XYZ file of C-alpha atoms in Angstrom:
339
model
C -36.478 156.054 179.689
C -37.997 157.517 182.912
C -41.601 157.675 182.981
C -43.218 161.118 182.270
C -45.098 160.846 186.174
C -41.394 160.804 187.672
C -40.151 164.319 186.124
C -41.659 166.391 188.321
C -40.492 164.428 191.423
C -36.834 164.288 190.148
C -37.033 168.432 189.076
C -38.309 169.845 192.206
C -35.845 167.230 194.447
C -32.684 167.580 192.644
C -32.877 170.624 190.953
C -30.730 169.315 187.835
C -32.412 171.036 185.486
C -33.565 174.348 186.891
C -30.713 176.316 185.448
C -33.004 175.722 182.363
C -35.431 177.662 183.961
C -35.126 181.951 183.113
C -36.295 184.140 185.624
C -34.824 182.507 188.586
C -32.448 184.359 190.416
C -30.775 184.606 193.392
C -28.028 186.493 195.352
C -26.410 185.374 198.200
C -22.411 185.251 199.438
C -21.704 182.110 198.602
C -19.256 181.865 201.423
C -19.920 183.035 205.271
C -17.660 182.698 208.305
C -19.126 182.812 212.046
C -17.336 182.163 215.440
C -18.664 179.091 217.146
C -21.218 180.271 219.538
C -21.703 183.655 217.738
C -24.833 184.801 215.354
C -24.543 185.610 211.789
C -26.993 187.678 209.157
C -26.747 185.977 205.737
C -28.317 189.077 203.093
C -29.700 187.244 200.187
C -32.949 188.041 197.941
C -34.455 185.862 194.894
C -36.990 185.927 192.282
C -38.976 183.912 189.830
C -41.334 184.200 187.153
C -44.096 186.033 188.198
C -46.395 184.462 185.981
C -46.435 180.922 186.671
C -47.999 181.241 189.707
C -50.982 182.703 191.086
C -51.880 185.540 193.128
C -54.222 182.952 195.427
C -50.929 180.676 196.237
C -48.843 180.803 199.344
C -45.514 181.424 198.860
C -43.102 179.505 200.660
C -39.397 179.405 201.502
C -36.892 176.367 202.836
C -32.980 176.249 203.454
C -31.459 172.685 202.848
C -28.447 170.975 203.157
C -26.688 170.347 200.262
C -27.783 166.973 198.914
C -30.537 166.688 200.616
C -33.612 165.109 198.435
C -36.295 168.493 199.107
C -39.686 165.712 198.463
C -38.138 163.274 202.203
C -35.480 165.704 203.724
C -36.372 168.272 206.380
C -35.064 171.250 205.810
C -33.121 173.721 208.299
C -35.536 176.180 208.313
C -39.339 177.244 206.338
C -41.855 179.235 206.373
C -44.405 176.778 206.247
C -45.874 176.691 209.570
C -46.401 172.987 209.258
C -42.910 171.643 207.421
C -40.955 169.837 210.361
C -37.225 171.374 210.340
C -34.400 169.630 211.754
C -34.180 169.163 215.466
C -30.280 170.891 215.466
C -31.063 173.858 213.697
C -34.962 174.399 215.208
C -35.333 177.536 216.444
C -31.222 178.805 215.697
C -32.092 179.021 211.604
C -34.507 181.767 210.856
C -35.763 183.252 207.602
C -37.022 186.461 206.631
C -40.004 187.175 205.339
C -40.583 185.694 201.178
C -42.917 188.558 200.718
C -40.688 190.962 199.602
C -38.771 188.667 197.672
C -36.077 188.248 200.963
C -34.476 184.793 201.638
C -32.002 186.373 203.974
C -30.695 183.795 206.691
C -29.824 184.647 210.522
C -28.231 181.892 212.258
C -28.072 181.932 216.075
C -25.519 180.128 218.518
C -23.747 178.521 215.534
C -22.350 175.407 216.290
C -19.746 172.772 214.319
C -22.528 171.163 213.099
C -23.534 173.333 211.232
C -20.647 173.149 208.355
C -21.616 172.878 204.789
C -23.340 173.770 202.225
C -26.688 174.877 201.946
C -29.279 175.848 198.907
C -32.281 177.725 198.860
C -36.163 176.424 197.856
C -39.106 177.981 197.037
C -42.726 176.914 196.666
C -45.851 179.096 194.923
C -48.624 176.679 194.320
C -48.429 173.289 191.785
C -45.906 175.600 189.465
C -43.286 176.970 191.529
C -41.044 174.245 193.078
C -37.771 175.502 192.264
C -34.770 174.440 193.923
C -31.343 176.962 193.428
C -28.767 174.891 193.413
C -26.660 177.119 190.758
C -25.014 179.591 193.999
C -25.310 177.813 197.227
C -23.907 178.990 200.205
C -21.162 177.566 202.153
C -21.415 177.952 205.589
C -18.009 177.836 207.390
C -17.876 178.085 211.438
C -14.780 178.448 213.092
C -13.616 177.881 216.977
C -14.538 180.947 218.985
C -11.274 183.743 219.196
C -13.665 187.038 220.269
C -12.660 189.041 222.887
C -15.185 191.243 224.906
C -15.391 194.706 224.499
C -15.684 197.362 226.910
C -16.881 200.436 226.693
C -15.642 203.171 228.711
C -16.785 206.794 228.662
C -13.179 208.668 229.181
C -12.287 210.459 231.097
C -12.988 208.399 234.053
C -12.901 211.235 236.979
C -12.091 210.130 240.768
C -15.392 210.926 242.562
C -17.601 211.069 240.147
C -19.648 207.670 239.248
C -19.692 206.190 235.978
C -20.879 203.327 233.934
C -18.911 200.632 231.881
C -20.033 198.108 229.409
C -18.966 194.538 228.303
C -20.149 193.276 225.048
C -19.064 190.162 223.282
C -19.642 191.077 219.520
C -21.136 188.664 217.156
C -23.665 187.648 219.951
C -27.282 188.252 219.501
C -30.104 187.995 221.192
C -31.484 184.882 220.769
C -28.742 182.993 221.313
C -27.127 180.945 224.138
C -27.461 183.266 227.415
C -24.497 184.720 228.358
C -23.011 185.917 231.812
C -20.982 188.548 233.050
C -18.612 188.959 235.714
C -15.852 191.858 236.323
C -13.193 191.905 238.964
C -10.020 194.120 239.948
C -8.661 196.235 242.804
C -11.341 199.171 241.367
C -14.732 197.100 242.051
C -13.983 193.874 243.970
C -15.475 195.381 247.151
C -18.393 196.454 245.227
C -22.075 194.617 245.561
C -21.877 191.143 243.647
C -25.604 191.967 241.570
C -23.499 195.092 240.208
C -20.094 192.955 239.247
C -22.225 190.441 237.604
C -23.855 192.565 234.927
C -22.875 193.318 231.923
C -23.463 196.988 232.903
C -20.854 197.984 235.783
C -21.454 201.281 237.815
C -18.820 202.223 240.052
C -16.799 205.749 241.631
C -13.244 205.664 240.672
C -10.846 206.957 243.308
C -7.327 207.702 242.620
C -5.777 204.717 243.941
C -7.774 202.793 241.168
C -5.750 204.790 238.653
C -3.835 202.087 236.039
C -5.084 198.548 238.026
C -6.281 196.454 236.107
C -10.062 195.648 235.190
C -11.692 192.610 233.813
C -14.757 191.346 232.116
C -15.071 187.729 231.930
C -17.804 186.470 229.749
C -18.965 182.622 229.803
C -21.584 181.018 228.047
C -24.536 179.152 229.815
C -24.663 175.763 229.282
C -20.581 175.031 227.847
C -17.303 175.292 229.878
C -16.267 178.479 227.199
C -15.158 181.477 228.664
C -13.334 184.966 227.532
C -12.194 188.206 228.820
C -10.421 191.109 228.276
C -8.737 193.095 230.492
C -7.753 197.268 230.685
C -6.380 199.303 232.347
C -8.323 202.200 234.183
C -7.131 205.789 233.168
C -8.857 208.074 236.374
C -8.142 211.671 236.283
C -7.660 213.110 239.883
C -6.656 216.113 241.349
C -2.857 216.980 242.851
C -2.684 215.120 246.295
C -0.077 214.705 248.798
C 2.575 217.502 248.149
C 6.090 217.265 248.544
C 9.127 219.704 248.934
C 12.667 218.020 248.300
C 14.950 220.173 249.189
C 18.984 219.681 248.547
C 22.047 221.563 249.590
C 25.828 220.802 249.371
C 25.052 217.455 247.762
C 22.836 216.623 251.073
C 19.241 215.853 250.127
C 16.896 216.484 252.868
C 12.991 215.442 251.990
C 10.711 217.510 254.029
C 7.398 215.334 255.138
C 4.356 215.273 252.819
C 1.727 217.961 253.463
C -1.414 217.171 252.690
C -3.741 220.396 253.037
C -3.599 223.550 250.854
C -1.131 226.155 252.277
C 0.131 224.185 255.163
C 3.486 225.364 255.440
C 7.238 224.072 256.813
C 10.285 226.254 257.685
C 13.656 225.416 256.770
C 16.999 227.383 258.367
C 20.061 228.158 256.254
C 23.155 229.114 256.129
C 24.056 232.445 254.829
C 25.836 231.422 251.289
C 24.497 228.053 251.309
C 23.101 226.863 247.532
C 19.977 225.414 247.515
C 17.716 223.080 245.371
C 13.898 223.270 245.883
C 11.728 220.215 243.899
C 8.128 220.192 244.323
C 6.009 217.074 243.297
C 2.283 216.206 243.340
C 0.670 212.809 242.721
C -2.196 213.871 239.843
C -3.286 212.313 236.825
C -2.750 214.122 234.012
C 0.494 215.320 235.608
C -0.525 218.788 237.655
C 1.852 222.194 236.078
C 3.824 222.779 238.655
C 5.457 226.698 239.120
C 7.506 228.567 241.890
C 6.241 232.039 243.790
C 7.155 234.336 245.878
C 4.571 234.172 248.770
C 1.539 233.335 247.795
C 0.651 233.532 244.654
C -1.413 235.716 243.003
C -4.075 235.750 240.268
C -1.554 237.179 237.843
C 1.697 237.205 239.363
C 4.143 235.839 237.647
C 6.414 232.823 239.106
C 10.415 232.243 239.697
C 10.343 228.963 238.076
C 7.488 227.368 235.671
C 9.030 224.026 236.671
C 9.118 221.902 239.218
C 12.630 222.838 240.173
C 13.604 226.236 242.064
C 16.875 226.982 241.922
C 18.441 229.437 244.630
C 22.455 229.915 244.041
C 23.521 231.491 247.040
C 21.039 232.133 249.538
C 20.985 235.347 251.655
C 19.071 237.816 253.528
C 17.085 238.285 250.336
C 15.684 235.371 250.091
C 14.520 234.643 253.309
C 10.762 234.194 253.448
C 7.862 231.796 252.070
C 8.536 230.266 248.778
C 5.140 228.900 247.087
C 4.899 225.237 244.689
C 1.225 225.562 243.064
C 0.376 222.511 241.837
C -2.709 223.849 238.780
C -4.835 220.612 237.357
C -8.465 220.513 234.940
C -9.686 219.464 238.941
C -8.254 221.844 241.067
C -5.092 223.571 241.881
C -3.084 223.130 245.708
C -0.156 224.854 246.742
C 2.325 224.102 249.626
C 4.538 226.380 251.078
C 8.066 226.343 252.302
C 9.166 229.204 254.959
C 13.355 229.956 254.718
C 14.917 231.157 257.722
């Protein structure tokens, strides 16, 4: 028989007969997942009787690991000011606020250790000692797999500075410091402060159009690292024009011109069939059309393509012939004089 002294011991420790007990309640997932390294918000809220205790009484709130004996045992985390936790989870195990009837749990920097099973505790003067063991929550930590994430405000336009940002989600703050660092052909000449924040502020230029760009995040104090890479999408204006020009199965690729309206002469044959191609180097691709001269505000082009087709050239067609290059960022032309 056990003595009538040790009942109260045995009830509050082990909790085997609190499901005896109406008016305690609790709800919590009983199952939670978190990256190694990562933070994690466990929602839960309880209740008990409200009158077995007094108004007067401080309420109080523990976490424990499953098994643990709640009269010796620390627990992982309290709200008594002066309950000792355990050293590993000190300071990563935080509860809310019992007040309002929360017993939500955010864990910081979890760590392998921290496996199992846990059940919740609370304390309201001589008459509240209630352990709820009947949904306990099983706490399952798995080796670290997140990728960073970056941000990018699209369209990124050549000239005009803009800002990027890595994030690693699941981190909080709180946890284990983490630092940044990007590189690729787009910022490696740019000030080391800048490419080691987690905010990077750079100009794109067309040449940094699809190269690559990475954030690499590692965590202080542990050889872990990650990163993710992308590829940079800058929109730029036509650039270095070209007129191809082919005849009697010849090509013949006139040299780039660089400046609006700069032009280049050509002479023909009488008869001769000829082949003009423009191209411009512009992200999105620039619309390319054929004129006569140069082109007006309305006038209406030989060719909406890239490709001007002249069958048999003559007297009529001697003059300038016009590729306009029109882009979001600005329109060039070149010109091509036939003699």
């Amino acid at each position: 028989m056990v003595p009538l002294l040790l009942l109260p011991l045995l009830w509050g420790a082990l909790g085997s007969l609190e499901q005896q007990h109406p008016g305690y309640e609790i709800e919590v997932q009983e199952s939670v997942t978190v990256q190694e390294g990562l933070c994690v918000h466990v929602p839960c809220s309880f209740s008990y009787p409200w009158s077995s205790w007094s108004s007067s009484s401080e309420l109080y709130t523990y976490w424990y690991r499953d098994g643990a004996n709640t009269n010796y045992s620390a627990p992982v985390v309290s709200t008594k000011w002066n309950k000792p936790v355990r050293r590993e989870t000190q300071g990563r195990f935080l509860l809310a606020d019992p007040t309002t009837n929360n017993c939500s749990l955010d864990i910081r920097d979890a760590r392998g250790s921290d496996r199992g099973r846990y059940f919740f505790r609370v304390e309201r003067g001589n008459s509240v000692k209630y352990n709820y063991v009947m949904k306990k929550l099983h706490l399952m930590v798995t080796a670290l797999t997140e990728k960073p994430h970056i941000r990018v405000r699209e369209p990124l336009e050549s000239g005009r500075p803009t800002r990027l940002a890595c994030s690693l989600p699941g981190a909080c703050e709180g946890g284990r410091p983490l630092t940044f660092s990007w590189t690729g052909a787009a910022v490696d000449s740019l000030d080391p402060k800048n490419r080691s924040s987690s905010v990077l502020t750079f100009t794109p230029r067309p040449r940094d159009h699809g190269t690559s760009l990475t954030c690499q995040v590692k965590r202080e104090g542990s050889q872990w690292t990650t990163q993710t890479t992308i590829r940079l999408n800058v929109s730029y204006a036509p650039q270095n024009l070209t007129i191809g020009v082919s005849f009697r199965n010849d090509p013949v690729i006139l040299p780039k011109v660089f400046k609006n309206l700069q032009t280049t002469s050509l002479s023909i044959l009488e008869g001769e069939a000829l082949r003009l191609r423009c191209e411009a180097d512009s992200n999105p691709p620039a619309e390319l059309s054929w004129f006569w001269g140069s082109p007006g505000l309305n006038a209406t082009p030989l060719s909406s393509t890239a490709i001007l087709e002249l069958p048999r050239v003559g007297p009529a067609q001697e003059g300038e012939f016009t590729c306009q290059a029109r882009h979001p960022l600005g329109s060039h032309s070149v010109s091509l004089i036939l003699s």
